XYZ file of C-alpha atoms in Angstrom:
680
model
C 74.083 82.951 93.856
C 72.244 80.618 95.942
C 75.259 79.064 97.401
C 76.638 82.424 98.470
C 73.151 83.928 99.439
C 73.218 86.130 102.765
C 70.786 84.035 104.481
C 71.276 85.781 107.767
C 70.369 89.185 106.205
C 66.932 87.903 104.898
C 66.156 86.288 108.278
C 66.784 89.447 109.983
C 64.601 91.156 107.473
C 61.791 88.859 108.198
C 61.818 88.944 111.969
C 64.582 86.530 112.392
C 62.596 83.477 110.444
C 64.321 80.291 110.727
C 66.820 79.141 107.917
C 66.934 75.394 106.820
C 70.366 74.765 105.202
C 70.386 71.807 102.613
C 73.882 71.255 101.519
C 74.358 70.164 97.906
C 76.714 67.472 96.347
C 80.096 68.795 95.939
C 83.742 67.446 95.743
C 86.509 68.983 98.052
C 88.297 71.700 96.234
C 92.000 72.744 97.584
C 92.026 76.440 98.048
C 95.350 78.431 97.428
C 96.107 82.216 97.727
C 98.817 84.262 96.016
C 100.926 83.859 99.196
C 100.627 80.088 98.932
C 101.736 79.647 95.265
C 104.598 82.200 95.047
C 106.962 79.673 96.687
C 105.169 76.435 95.053
C 105.507 77.471 91.580
C 108.715 79.391 91.703
C 107.593 82.605 90.179
C 110.118 85.415 89.819
C 108.993 89.004 89.530
C 111.074 91.230 87.592
C 111.783 94.666 89.233
C 111.219 96.822 86.022
C 108.646 94.306 84.590
C 105.261 95.502 83.285
C 103.567 93.986 86.309
C 105.753 95.516 89.005
C 104.668 98.422 91.256
C 106.520 101.728 90.981
C 109.156 101.867 93.706
C 108.553 105.021 96.019
C 110.978 107.883 94.825
C 112.606 107.835 98.285
C 113.719 104.233 98.035
C 115.002 104.925 94.514
C 117.043 107.678 95.798
C 118.645 105.372 98.334
C 119.219 103.025 95.561
C 116.981 100.562 97.443
C 118.597 97.137 97.880
C 116.196 94.340 98.427
C 118.601 91.952 99.169
C 120.158 93.680 101.984
C 116.816 94.694 103.136
C 115.838 91.052 103.333
C 118.976 89.944 104.990
C 118.329 92.324 107.816
C 114.888 90.799 108.259
C 114.940 87.557 110.437
C 112.089 85.661 108.368
C 111.831 82.883 111.347
C 111.816 85.266 114.110
C 108.525 84.987 116.158
C 109.201 88.487 117.943
C 108.727 90.424 114.708
C 105.535 92.333 115.119
C 103.117 91.814 112.088
C 101.690 95.103 110.933
C 98.195 95.918 111.402
C 95.560 94.313 109.662
C 93.927 97.120 108.266
C 97.239 98.248 106.339
C 96.733 96.569 102.912
C 99.775 94.568 101.296
C 100.637 97.211 98.519
C 101.311 99.806 101.396
C 103.879 97.594 103.264
C 107.384 97.871 103.436
C 109.383 94.712 102.603
C 110.244 94.179 106.199
C 106.518 94.418 107.122
C 105.769 91.897 104.145
C 108.116 89.491 105.901
C 106.510 89.970 109.225
C 103.041 89.607 107.881
C 103.892 86.386 106.140
C 106.421 84.682 108.129
C 106.299 81.107 106.084
C 107.314 82.782 102.851
C 110.950 82.290 101.424
C 112.867 85.603 101.015
C 112.399 85.273 97.271
C 108.664 85.010 97.550
C 108.697 88.137 100.017
C 110.470 90.179 97.505
C 107.883 89.244 94.411
C 104.934 89.969 96.779
C 106.553 93.289 97.515
C 107.521 94.261 93.926
C 103.993 93.099 92.365
C 101.633 95.763 91.538
C 98.210 94.199 92.733
C 96.117 96.607 90.716
C 97.294 95.296 87.574
C 95.926 91.854 85.996
C 99.133 90.007 85.815
C 98.924 87.966 82.797
C 102.692 86.906 83.132
C 101.851 85.216 86.570
C 98.586 83.791 85.036
C 100.697 81.950 82.378
C 103.401 80.979 84.874
C 100.529 79.343 86.966
C 98.815 77.491 84.014
C 102.261 76.282 83.077
C 102.598 74.848 86.574
C 99.240 73.003 86.483
C 99.744 71.412 83.118
C 103.315 70.297 83.657
C 102.254 67.718 86.325
C 104.951 68.412 88.636
C 102.590 68.365 91.817
C 100.121 66.152 93.581
C 96.989 67.712 92.067
C 94.875 66.088 89.454
C 96.377 65.760 85.734
C 93.353 65.942 83.892
C 90.166 68.325 83.569
C 89.447 71.616 82.227
C 91.239 74.904 83.681
C 88.731 77.831 84.003
C 90.394 81.307 84.543
C 88.537 84.291 85.672
C 89.330 87.542 84.151
C 87.708 90.957 84.445
C 86.755 91.613 80.623
C 86.955 90.874 77.193
C 90.219 93.212 76.888
C 91.938 90.930 79.334
C 90.522 87.870 77.712
C 91.848 88.793 74.207
C 95.406 89.842 75.580
C 95.760 86.384 77.483
C 94.371 84.672 74.534
C 96.996 86.109 72.315
C 99.575 85.773 74.552
C 98.921 81.769 75.154
C 98.660 81.373 71.304
C 102.080 82.815 71.143
C 103.473 80.540 73.824
C 105.499 77.366 73.076
C 103.521 75.487 75.846
C 100.104 76.261 74.889
C 99.979 77.233 71.268
C 98.701 74.586 69.061
C 101.138 75.722 66.596
C 104.186 74.374 68.457
C 104.676 70.858 69.235
C 105.647 70.100 72.750
C 105.760 67.599 75.408
C 102.522 68.999 76.882
C 99.315 67.876 75.710
C 97.388 69.708 73.102
C 95.649 72.895 74.481
C 92.218 73.845 73.408
C 91.890 77.410 74.456
C 88.479 78.948 74.310
C 87.256 82.522 75.161
C 83.742 83.139 76.877
C 82.318 86.363 77.116
C 78.570 87.712 76.666
C 79.312 89.642 73.243
C 80.509 86.345 71.773
C 78.179 84.437 69.170
C 76.294 81.393 70.739
C 78.327 79.027 68.719
C 81.763 80.443 70.134
C 80.325 80.247 73.672
C 78.815 76.592 72.924
C 82.441 75.446 72.483
C 82.968 75.640 76.443
C 80.810 72.841 77.003
C 82.644 70.399 74.492
C 84.557 67.727 75.823
C 88.366 67.861 74.322
C 89.619 64.814 72.427
C 91.601 62.296 74.326
C 95.028 63.625 75.337
C 93.874 67.519 75.135
C 93.462 70.009 77.736
C 90.532 72.619 77.674
C 91.364 76.243 78.973
C 88.448 78.618 79.302
C 89.020 82.399 79.605
C 86.039 84.009 80.965
C 84.450 86.854 82.813
C 82.099 86.522 85.906
C 79.377 84.920 83.407
C 80.892 81.651 84.432
C 80.149 81.932 88.325
C 76.644 81.241 87.837
C 75.304 81.752 84.335
C 77.290 78.938 82.824
C 78.394 75.636 84.273
C 81.394 73.808 82.838
C 81.110 70.274 83.975
C 84.578 69.018 83.325
C 86.090 71.881 85.165
C 88.908 70.821 87.698
C 91.019 73.834 88.132
C 90.055 77.263 88.736
C 92.403 80.423 88.535
C 90.872 83.592 89.991
C 92.448 87.120 89.223
C 89.966 88.471 91.743
C 88.904 91.219 89.847
C 85.508 91.809 87.771
C 83.921 94.775 85.808
C 80.798 95.947 87.332
C 78.221 98.269 85.993
C 77.427 101.273 88.403
C 75.277 104.121 87.958
C 75.845 107.778 88.982
C 72.655 109.396 89.552
C 74.062 112.801 89.642
C 75.818 112.576 86.399
C 72.992 110.142 84.814
C 76.059 108.074 83.769
C 76.909 104.363 83.930
C 80.469 103.552 84.591
C 82.066 100.114 84.131
C 84.123 99.818 87.073
C 87.163 97.417 87.741
C 86.588 96.261 91.299
C 87.756 93.564 93.469
C 85.370 90.580 94.066
C 83.649 89.783 97.147
C 84.235 86.861 99.444
C 81.023 85.699 98.034
C 82.163 85.910 94.585
C 85.512 84.315 95.545
C 83.719 81.427 97.116
C 81.402 81.075 93.980
C 84.388 80.761 91.824
C 86.063 78.133 94.115
C 82.877 76.293 93.650
C 83.278 76.041 90.035
C 86.265 73.681 90.300
C 84.329 70.835 92.413
C 81.608 69.909 90.002
C 82.846 66.201 88.936
C 85.829 65.445 90.864
C 88.216 66.816 93.638
C 89.467 70.146 92.263
C 91.738 72.974 93.042
C 91.279 76.843 92.988
C 94.073 79.462 92.929
C 93.324 82.994 93.950
C 95.673 85.393 92.767
C 95.418 87.547 95.698
C 96.698 87.183 99.160
C 95.078 85.454 101.960
C 95.250 88.475 103.865
C 93.227 90.418 101.253
C 90.704 87.868 101.230
C 90.268 87.669 105.061
C 90.323 91.565 105.789
C 89.686 93.581 102.858
C 87.429 91.838 100.340
C 83.641 92.732 101.116
C 81.354 89.984 102.270
C 78.806 90.264 99.616
C 78.874 92.290 96.088
C 77.365 95.777 96.082
C 73.307 95.202 95.790
C 71.974 95.775 92.197
C 69.559 98.396 93.613
C 72.607 100.471 94.910
C 74.012 100.590 91.204
C 71.221 100.537 88.618
C 68.808 103.513 87.418
C 65.595 103.408 89.478
C 63.092 105.042 87.047
C 61.295 101.913 86.186
C 61.122 100.960 89.668
C 59.596 104.202 90.817
C 57.035 104.187 88.173
C 55.736 100.732 89.368
C 55.628 102.097 92.915
C 53.655 104.978 91.722
C 50.904 103.058 90.183
C 50.735 100.258 92.866
C 47.357 100.946 95.095
C 49.335 99.428 98.089
C 51.583 102.390 98.242
C 49.179 104.819 97.343
C 49.532 106.946 100.736
C 53.325 106.321 100.838
C 56.205 108.486 99.231
C 58.767 106.742 97.170
C 61.644 107.407 99.530
C 59.404 106.063 102.389
C 58.940 102.817 100.453
C 62.294 102.253 98.966
C 63.735 102.847 102.587
C 61.804 99.807 103.823
C 63.566 97.571 101.459
C 66.187 95.041 102.593
C 69.353 97.384 101.434
C 67.488 100.911 100.773
C 69.190 102.891 97.953
C 70.573 106.177 98.711
C 68.588 109.241 98.725
C 70.363 110.978 96.282
C 69.581 107.897 93.668
C 66.107 108.239 94.211
C 66.047 111.970 93.977
C 68.041 111.480 90.269
C 65.508 108.990 89.184
C 62.455 111.382 90.011
C 64.366 114.277 88.288
C 64.813 112.001 85.037
C 61.103 110.945 85.064
C 60.371 114.720 85.140
C 62.624 115.093 82.112
C 60.625 112.771 80.218
C 57.288 113.921 81.144
C 56.250 110.925 83.277
C 56.125 112.896 86.626
C 54.596 116.670 87.072
C 56.398 119.232 89.123
C 54.574 117.883 92.256
C 56.124 114.271 91.378
C 52.813 112.854 90.713
C 52.330 110.654 87.733
C 51.322 112.080 84.465
C 49.185 110.376 81.797
C 52.377 109.644 80.006
C 53.794 108.398 83.199
C 50.851 105.910 83.662
C 51.215 104.423 80.153
C 55.082 104.433 80.778
C 54.554 102.476 84.075
C 52.379 99.970 82.202
C 55.199 98.888 79.936
C 57.860 96.639 81.134
C 60.862 98.576 79.346
C 63.032 101.565 80.180
C 61.141 104.709 80.160
C 62.828 106.020 77.217
C 62.098 103.197 75.173
C 58.661 103.183 76.260
C 58.253 106.774 74.971
C 59.602 105.713 71.741
C 57.102 103.059 71.434
C 54.347 105.627 72.107
C 55.736 108.240 69.493
C 55.861 105.524 66.930
C 52.241 104.634 67.565
C 51.268 108.314 67.489
C 53.308 109.191 64.318
C 52.544 105.915 62.256
C 55.669 104.393 62.158
C 54.708 101.216 64.642
C 56.852 98.665 63.086
C 60.009 100.709 62.711
C 59.768 102.003 66.383
C 59.050 98.688 67.852
C 61.994 97.292 65.994
C 64.311 99.721 67.743
C 62.500 99.292 71.054
C 63.207 95.466 70.641
C 66.971 95.708 70.066
C 67.442 98.810 72.377
C 65.679 96.822 75.358
C 67.288 93.521 74.313
C 70.445 93.620 72.547
C 72.124 94.484 69.157
C 72.138 91.782 66.790
C 75.618 92.773 65.366
C 78.327 90.288 66.438
C 81.883 90.829 67.167
C 83.493 87.369 66.639
C 86.830 86.865 68.687
C 89.668 87.925 66.439
C 87.337 89.349 63.668
C 86.201 92.565 65.329
C 87.750 95.056 62.569
C 85.956 92.848 59.931
C 82.721 92.749 61.853
C 82.879 96.573 62.295
C 83.360 96.930 58.299
C 80.434 94.949 57.559
C 78.212 96.824 60.190
C 79.460 100.256 58.290
C 77.990 98.956 55.240
C 74.475 99.322 56.851
C 75.327 102.857 58.154
C 72.451 105.373 57.206
C 71.334 108.824 58.383
C 74.345 109.138 60.938
C 72.238 106.869 63.127
C 73.319 103.614 65.109
C 69.528 102.777 65.625
C 68.716 103.297 62.137
C 71.637 101.260 61.100
C 70.513 98.330 63.165
C 66.895 98.798 61.984
C 68.130 98.664 58.381
C 70.251 95.431 58.824
C 67.239 94.044 60.576
C 64.884 94.701 57.429
C 67.697 93.442 55.156
C 67.607 90.057 57.311
C 63.616 89.997 56.881
C 63.943 90.481 53.144
C 66.066 87.390 53.157
C 63.822 85.519 55.485
C 60.875 85.789 53.112
C 62.819 83.904 50.558
C 63.534 81.159 53.064
C 65.237 80.255 56.222
C 68.519 79.235 54.759
C 68.921 82.529 52.968
C 68.315 84.441 56.246
C 70.947 82.104 57.812
C 73.613 82.685 55.328
C 72.731 86.801 55.142
C 73.068 86.737 58.803
C 76.561 84.835 58.692
C 77.939 86.758 55.912
C 77.021 89.975 57.776
C 78.305 89.157 61.444
C 74.424 89.194 62.724
C 73.140 86.648 65.046
C 70.205 84.846 63.506
C 69.090 83.770 66.834
C 69.058 87.412 68.354
C 67.237 88.553 65.128
C 64.616 85.697 65.869
C 64.343 86.865 69.293
C 63.770 90.722 68.177
C 61.035 89.426 66.264
C 59.286 87.683 69.239
C 60.000 90.653 71.571
C 58.204 92.917 68.671
C 55.089 90.940 68.991
C 55.239 91.210 72.646
C 55.766 95.014 72.607
C 52.648 95.245 70.121
C 50.584 93.491 72.590
C 51.571 95.927 75.374
C 50.584 98.679 73.220
C 47.492 97.237 72.310
C 46.638 96.603 76.050
C 46.879 100.429 76.776
C 44.709 101.444 73.884
C 47.750 102.915 71.465
C 46.679 100.444 68.823
C 43.760 98.536 68.133
C 43.441 94.927 69.672
C 43.599 92.257 67.154
C 43.249 88.207 67.172
C 46.488 87.784 65.962
C 48.131 89.310 69.015
C 46.888 86.389 70.979
C 48.499 83.724 68.707
C 52.131 82.370 68.777
C 53.986 84.008 66.100
C 57.072 82.332 64.255
C 57.725 85.211 62.238
C 57.808 88.891 62.573
C 54.165 89.713 61.591
C 53.900 93.290 63.069
C 53.562 95.265 60.038
C 50.958 92.852 58.573
C 48.897 92.947 61.970
C 48.914 96.788 62.257
C 48.318 97.570 58.648
C 49.465 100.192 56.259
C 48.044 103.159 57.884
C 49.771 102.817 61.245
C 53.248 102.325 59.176
C 52.827 104.771 56.590
C 55.764 106.696 57.850
C 57.799 103.779 58.666
C 60.400 104.158 56.160
C 60.847 107.840 56.765
C 64.450 107.971 58.463
C 64.116 111.770 59.394
C 60.998 111.267 61.099
C 62.318 108.074 62.828
C 65.392 110.302 63.988
C 62.754 112.839 65.385
C 61.038 110.289 67.476
C 64.191 109.038 68.801
C 65.097 112.554 69.709
C 61.606 112.687 71.687
C 62.336 109.256 73.333
C 66.230 110.189 74.226
C 65.855 113.774 75.327
C 67.610 115.214 77.306
C 70.517 112.852 76.399
C 71.884 115.146 73.795
C 75.499 115.749 72.705
C 76.799 118.859 70.880
C 79.175 118.566 68.007
C 82.044 120.854 68.145
C 83.920 121.415 64.888
C 87.348 123.097 64.436
C 87.730 126.728 63.042
C 87.350 126.607 59.189
C 90.222 126.159 57.128
C 90.595 126.383 53.186
C 92.994 124.637 50.645
C 93.561 126.241 47.242
C 92.454 124.647 43.946
C 92.617 125.901 40.515
C 88.818 127.231 40.866
C 89.885 128.915 44.081
C 89.802 128.357 47.870
C 87.665 125.513 48.947
C 86.629 124.809 52.546
C 88.506 121.679 54.189
C 86.137 119.237 55.624
C 87.509 118.218 59.073
C 88.845 114.693 59.857
C 86.865 112.625 62.545
C 89.639 112.924 65.175
C 89.423 116.967 64.852
C 85.814 116.780 65.995
C 84.889 117.298 69.747
C 81.618 116.045 71.545
C 80.133 117.807 74.686
C 77.409 117.108 76.764
C 75.724 119.910 79.310
C 76.646 117.975 82.318
C 79.680 116.024 81.578
C 81.857 118.133 79.345
C 83.778 116.257 76.687
C 82.751 112.745 75.678
C 83.837 110.533 73.056
C 81.597 108.461 70.775
C 82.183 104.674 71.371
C 84.382 103.026 68.545
C 81.557 100.682 67.844
C 79.462 103.550 66.585
C 79.063 104.334 63.060
C 79.390 107.942 63.838
C 82.845 107.398 65.280
C 84.485 107.784 61.859
C 82.500 110.517 60.627
C 84.091 113.848 59.954
C 81.163 115.898 58.899
C 77.589 116.191 60.463
C 74.739 118.294 58.666
C 73.153 118.967 62.154
C 75.574 119.814 65.273
C 73.374 117.449 67.795
C 73.208 113.644 68.536
C 71.036 112.043 70.910
C 72.139 108.909 72.541
C 70.911 105.962 74.685
C 73.649 106.044 77.297
C 76.838 107.089 78.660
C 79.289 104.880 79.916
C 82.474 105.559 81.881
C 85.660 103.521 81.543
C 88.849 104.992 80.780
C 87.020 108.125 79.373
C 83.266 108.765 79.254
C 81.783 107.223 75.963
C 78.455 107.896 74.437
C 76.816 104.479 72.860
C 73.961 104.302 70.426
C 73.669 107.680 68.905
C 71.941 109.407 66.186
C 72.222 112.612 64.577
C 69.006 114.689 64.849
C 68.192 117.992 63.069
C 67.374 121.042 65.009
C 63.636 121.289 64.318
C 62.735 117.856 66.449
C 64.854 119.402 69.228
C 62.477 122.234 69.191
C 59.496 120.387 68.764
C 60.013 117.214 71.060
C 62.371 118.362 73.736
C 59.757 119.335 76.354
C 61.961 122.043 77.733
C 61.313 125.992 77.836
C 62.012 127.616 74.367
C 62.896 131.100 74.076
C 63.510 133.376 70.796
C 65.783 136.604 71.299
C 67.002 138.876 68.679
C 70.765 139.076 68.502
C 72.369 141.783 66.009
C 69.635 141.472 63.642
C 69.210 137.396 63.912
C 66.479 135.722 65.583
C 67.915 132.950 67.775
C 65.708 130.026 69.012
C 67.240 128.531 72.218
C 66.733 125.790 74.719
C 68.032 124.716 77.999
C 69.304 128.358 78.731
C 70.989 128.498 75.610
C 72.950 125.338 75.485
C 71.080 124.556 72.352
C 70.362 127.213 69.624
C 70.074 127.990 66.314
C 69.096 131.149 64.219
C 65.899 131.752 62.043
C 65.590 134.121 59.282
C 62.543 135.577 60.329
C 60.549 136.092 63.761
C 57.389 134.648 62.124
C 59.196 131.289 61.566
C 60.211 131.280 65.392
C 56.818 132.091 66.318
C 55.278 129.541 64.136
C 57.639 126.961 65.711
C 56.306 127.866 69.166
C 52.658 127.762 67.825
C 53.379 124.297 66.257
C 55.091 122.784 69.369
C 52.379 124.066 71.782
C 49.837 122.389 69.408
C 51.734 119.488 69.429
C 51.910 119.140 73.175
C 48.291 119.784 73.575
C 47.483 117.012 71.104
C 50.052 114.568 72.629
C 48.074 115.242 76.250
C 44.747 114.765 74.411
C 46.231 111.294 73.041
C 47.775 110.179 75.915
C 44.660 110.825 78.168
C 42.261 108.965 75.543
C 44.644 106.398 73.810
C 41.653 105.222 71.605
C 41.526 108.583 69.879
C 42.585 107.906 66.422
C 44.412 111.008 65.451
C 44.248 110.162 61.893
C 40.451 110.541 61.623
C 40.718 113.600 64.152
C 40.408 116.482 61.952
C 42.777 118.826 64.026
C 44.962 116.016 64.998
C 45.442 114.678 61.576
C 46.145 118.004 60.389
C 49.138 118.675 62.961
C 50.774 115.402 62.677
C 50.859 115.736 58.937
C 52.164 119.339 59.183
C 55.146 118.083 61.615
C 56.011 115.365 59.225
C 56.326 117.520 56.327
C 58.580 120.040 58.436
C 60.673 117.369 59.773
C 60.850 115.579 56.172
C 61.879 118.872 54.652
C 64.437 120.127 57.373
């Protein structure tokens, strides 16, 4: 975002250092706002339409008459006092709208008053598009049109609306030129995204529906028109709830300027903002929220902890000296989460595990997954999961084929686990690749997998293996320093370090070790029975009858993309998950069912054993996680094995070169744990 960089902020931070500005070569761009185009395009807002705001109850009771109210307003009068600038348009009466926008016609003032500015008005966008392509103006009559929308949902809705339109659909013959409508979103395939760069045929017009990915990441060279809805989806992180949210927010003025600049690439352009000039001048923030204010800080805190420069400074002090310091509560939350994964001790000092995690340039939980994969001899599988969890899933959801893609993904489902499902798909692709590159490409295309992403994951695995070797968790090997053109991790690490690589129960267990305390409890409805000839049989619940709950957030929902979202029965009542995201509801993404024993062995929290009505109950987290065992000896054995495991892990982490397979006691403990988990 160099074009809208807050140079003054950086200059002040570096003690008023001089700023040298070198303007780029751009063409002039005409800028219009909502209050400009309402009259220009002759837009009419229906009083009870889907994008109209709700009229206040008092106005309804008075049988509010817009025409009478407008007649009472002297639109031309200079004596009419405009409302205070701090009052937003949506809070004005129609009389105040007229006073604020004296140059607008009465009809435009009425439309502006009626409009619900919090809604993405797809009807208005289509109306503006129609005006652009009709040619009844002095603007250019050629060039691509770029429409900024908040997310994939709005893109799909507008795409469907335009495809059904007589003006824009390729299925209808009209006097307008042929319209090439192209969606652009980060979840679409590379092939779909590449279409935005193609020049349309002679006489055709390209319309691109995009998120803010087109602000900076993608440049559409032939773009002449920009239609900016003024909204975007922004990831924010609630440190207190340890939860991400995807919030619909207004753009900043810097975002709006950046979007405007997209229109002046090859010739003079036009930018139409679908919000008022008053909102732009007085209510949009100057700059977007800094990333350090809206992301988890664990990895940053770990990096600060290992840097000698900050050895004698606290984390709060260091981050307090940054250009835009994060909130104290966000830093505190990061410290608590690092304690949860065992990276910091009670005094917030780095543990041996924390030092190793700090050396890995990945999220701390993914780093822990890598370390446990090495300890439990499933290196290749653990690195595959770490690769796609740190990069992105290879599964695609092509535009208009989401249900078909979801069905293909569910064909790979195994062990009630999203992570193991993706691992299985990767392995199948690897098998196809051994035959030929063509076979791998065909396999990927048939199963809605991105071949490019899968190749990238293979490269990331190789890099992650090098990181494990650099901290001593796997032996160093000459092959790590060579450029690899295929996945050779299993060949490099050998059979011994991968002897448990196909044990799905163990893989679910190390996912538990890595992702804890991200645990979801599965709540089932009361038992019900249906009668058959042989007697009453318990009825299995439907997926929509299950409830899911976390300790801190209460009820949550499994994301529809999860293979577990249509499961009605789980053999274990607990799932671990990678992230929570709040949109309309709190969704859990990338989750895996985990047996109860791994929770006991790998949770890291206090464990208690109590006798209730003759049954021994093992509980964690003050009873939030609990299950019963038949005998007290079993419970005590679990406590003993857990203590031995913790001691062994500390020994291994303090001395990464220690080979647990050749360590008599260590080998015995690891084998016992693998056996217990496998038979659970």
